[in-house]
């Protein structure tokens, strides 16, 4: 057995991310670039490091190659310890013939042996597709103080949004008396963030019972948490009041990127007390030509900017030609925006090309019917022909070769 760890984190990073369409056709959702120089998974990994959690299991499944290569030995996050560190945990064949992870609970169940090696007191279960900065050690202390079996991080949403989430209905002391998964008529606005702190022995007990139930979906929200509550376990809601966004849709991913440019939103990536660590390629400094207009934007290393840029985020190695205009858009690594092209309210993915004088996306205020508006997406390696017009909500994939 390895040296005992008080807390082990298990990071669920195996989802297909189908609502991100072209962006996750060939890559796992947590590996999607974000904010100019990061990947989505950098946020929960950095939260672990900053919270003093040094043992992290990353559960992968869908299109894991790029994500596995990105995590590597965990050195960029200081998670390369011999006695802990980060470990990628794909599904594997067992003696009884296991297969793909069947649900969030089954994914943790299949890795009970990994957790047991560290004999922890507590296990934190995290999602790999959220953008936020959170001190998990404070949640663990809250869990301890309440002698809880399970503590669920929650976030206040509007009443209109509440039906999209698992809602925690609580007593005045924060104890949970009802867990309502995506209710049509919500009783509260305490939305589960999908971040759980379990006492290890309780987690192990209920996962084993859940796996033995042939009727279970093997899901935390639908099965394990309601079962624990119905069994009378002490369960508490931990209120989180910082920035948090689930980036599981195109619109949410686009919004979260541009939130980095909003001075009224507290997601400071320059905070020396809470760094977001990442594995970034070595590139030369960005070049911005004379006569261009760059306003309220983030521009990563290796970019060459000859056109105009406003309220947008450019990842590493992006090329913007003379006369091109980019507005309210997110441009991912290696993309090329040719001369005279206009990109607005769009995401242009890795190594995509927008041809000369092409127009991608449209400003929402120019639309007669706002229901027809949405973020336009140019997928990885895709090419937009010279002079083409790509409508709002359009999803352009690379041609199969």
Steps between C-alpha positions, in 0.01 A plus 500: 500500500622850417533773765159596638338811351230688688327599174502339157338681205330311218452710186235380253639584155354228278184662362445520127398867504246448220349848550833653395461330161798566271724612786492155662474278192858380547590620849363459853308800632745577786780532241324778304712821502376785716597859574786534254753268667313247714296181465173459690656233723765746623244657734407200718862374493628841614228516765629170640858627517400832654279317753787279617367181337794312353334173390265525201354225285380615156238266355512505121297318236390686185781601258760491779825520298549877493383539859737225618792662316411840641494379862816294458675449833323800657815713528345833385255480794764372745313168504790269415561354846600133527269458802201674350484739210260473208409167339295449184246222563337363183250211514672163511409137470455322833473131581120519500496674164439871558466746213455875439402722789120471513438819698667740740456267799619194308812690392597555864394143590738355242784690669428419865827307501695812399343702783552222753877506437512837677250409777359858507259649749318692228448486125420804284318423174539768233388568145749576224285752310449790741674838507550629855750561780411322825684410820399139557669498842230735631232261375677209675512698826126575467440127439697408812328761719160355409608136540350446156493190283479719191531872434385646169626833370213720386466821306212746502328521161193687387158338543469492121823297469436267793322233294826428315680389816485255786345711776588461869216580738646573844413564863619822671820325617591409141408132531335360190150356532430456128704456184292589195660422161394762241157575654224653289392710801811564711459568874831686528785636293782301666647336191740208538837573340580131459779537758475252787696434817445151643618328810693213341336211687152631416586550133638149472192346665247673275695447179519127565126490571422706190706273276309199631165657403412397141239778478749780571633741238820510709478879519569717805215745441233247408599208722775521761416837659123435530573156648731650761238761589221242525723292727522788747863595439616845607525706180573872478507773236818707480430845355751628245478870413780540244492478123393160361384392157422160352642528146314203357338695216632722221331811639628435854857440376491820293353699793756369749788596271370853453428530874879525536474841336217627722633717786181436699559123518733359764715247312843653544759286320782725623447423870845397636328331794295269277683423178344305217773266380518366145723309259569758229727473194808718469420776253642843420324812629193617311543760228249780446563705185483878491167644393295217643233550767503256792250580775408317823634164382732219612774402254720198576858426399592448137209698352556728202241776482471718189122554516262648760396327819229596749373320813645166390738229615780362282684182594861417415623532145195666342556701181273795415568653158478863396146634468347218703266587788427285806230600748358318805664176391723221629781385270672174600866401441648518151192643327548727196271795422574616145502849352169688517317226692246596767454272802239604756324316784676179405743229607770408249667176609855364481679534165185612320514750214259783420551602138545845350197731533295224663244593766450274800213569744290808554432755771179410687365854474504467122268198506128544433421187701725442804393134514706451183811643666778292656876464510644383166768229523778412256627159610861381532688481167192631313534751217258777405526589133589851384193725499276246676233610748456283812172563679447528877465158672675333205735209578772445238696174514823411326455295185579132552810418305 
